Amino acid sequence: MTKTRFAPSPTGLIHLGNVRTALFNALLAYRHQGIFLLRIEDTDQERSEDQYVQQLMEDLRWLGADWQEGPEHDKGHAPYYQSQRSDIYADYYAQLEAQKCVYPCFCSPQELAVSRKLQRVAGQAPRYAGTCAHLSPEEIEQKIAKGLQPTLRFRVPRGESIEFEDVVRDTQRFSTDDIGDFIIRRADGTPAFFFCNAVDDALMEVSHVLRGEDHLTNTPRQLMILQALGLPQPTYGHISLIVGADNSPLSKRHGSRSLKELRAEGWLPEGIVNYLARLGHAYGHDDFISFAQLAEQFDTQRLGKAPAKFDEQQLKHWQQQAVLQADEERIWQWMNEDTRARVPPESKEAFVKTVHPNLLFPSDAQVWASILCTDDWDYAEDAREELRNAGATFFEHAIAALEEAQVDWKVMGKVLKTASGKKGKGLFMPLRAALTGMTHGPEMSQVLPFLGVDKAKARLQKAQLIAASERLT
Ligand code: GLU
């Protein structure tokens, strides 16, 4: 059975980068009717906060990436918070100690820093020098008696090669001679990432790990731990990182915001999911599809090795698709309170129907609510220009055409065309400018009935005055 997982450290809000990792894992599990597991890697007690756990669970649900196993969904491998698994880890530390695969290390952070510096100066890649690798039991006892608290290091065998098949990057080969003995338990007794991440994947029966390529060099270390413990090894796939247009890792500078912020701005989950699923994974088409379809067509063979470039315009494209697909009630709820307060209850449906194709964010609806439902707006500069160019007489004819056609836009256009001798843009643009203060926006055939004859007439009269007065100056 395919079991994937998302294993975030709850030390902050999740961003598009980790959302994509979660998404790929969810898609792979759903694709094979497997299980998508959520595990909270909260071993850094200082920085982990429950509010971030709550937020990331809300974020995953909002996206539609629900987990079938994890917090609130125990499938027999609880607890799913690493901070609550110390007893389980203790057994595995004991096993490694009994096998002499590990040793206590008393080197202080300062000593380690000096050692690294010396290695760098000598042109070597810094790795643990092995200072504590061969302490006698007496030496260890003495140090402990002095009150020193050791870390626990994994003894890396020398002269071996670690190989694995990466589902994205094919065969990966590492020489153990390039890997220094590494810490698997911190001096304060808390488990280090290499250890608990690997042990939990095995104990929770995770079959596939898709994670960022920044973890690639961690994998041989984790494989060694699993091998020493006789635990099963998952299949790993290291996905390319998301980069900005300048090829540097995605950051705030590139417009990367937390999912919470994106949601507050009105981005819809379907758009985000359609975008992220394609960022580093080729679908071979640009159809806007559901989460279930994205999963059905997900294929690890289609994951790319090249860095995935973040493009806000693309994200907006998928947002547009998501907004267009959303039904009108949902769009109404998505609009902000200010907008809903401005639209009279009896006009709600007509309002949504009129503006829906022109919306990208709730803030757009707010602009249209003030234009269509209030007189509390000003002309855009290019709209004012349209009024000036059309001239006062044009609007005199427009008022007459409105009186004749009422709110039938087509008829009004015809009547006005005959009366003014104008056509095309020269005919419609000044009318749009007069009735909405803008040179772009919703279909006028819907705007006009929405405004009604009286309001439309008042606006045409105002436009006529502006055209007349600005002609004089
Ligand atoms: N807690 C780790 C992280 O957030 C998990 C890495 C992994 O997916 O293995 O980076």
XYZ file of N, CA and C and ligand atoms in Angstrom, residues 5 7-9 41 193 197 209 211 215, ligand 1:
40
model
N 3.711 10.865 3.456
C 3.505 11.668 4.669
C 3.966 13.100 4.439
N 5.610 15.909 7.010
C 6.180 15.892 8.358
C 6.723 17.269 8.727
N 5.850 18.232 8.860
C 6.334 19.591 9.112
C 6.813 19.810 10.548
N 7.741 20.737 10.676
C 8.143 21.205 12.005
C 7.318 22.460 12.268
N 6.604 17.179 13.553
C 8.003 17.031 13.991
C 8.379 18.191 14.927
N 16.887 15.213 14.161
C 16.091 14.978 12.951
C 16.401 13.665 12.230
N 13.077 11.211 12.379
C 12.389 11.290 11.087
C 12.427 9.924 10.393
N 8.606 8.754 0.431
C 8.911 10.068 0.992
C 9.269 11.002 -0.154
N 10.281 14.706 -0.751
C 10.675 15.884 0.020
C 11.672 16.708 -0.781
N 17.114 17.899 1.272
C 17.270 16.754 2.177
C 18.072 15.607 1.559
N 10.490 18.123 9.582
C 11.255 18.099 8.379
C 11.150 19.425 7.668
O 10.180 20.141 7.905
C 10.769 16.970 7.498
C 11.667 16.650 6.374
C 11.203 15.447 5.613
O 10.221 15.577 4.879
O 11.775 14.383 5.769
O 12.028 19.785 6.914
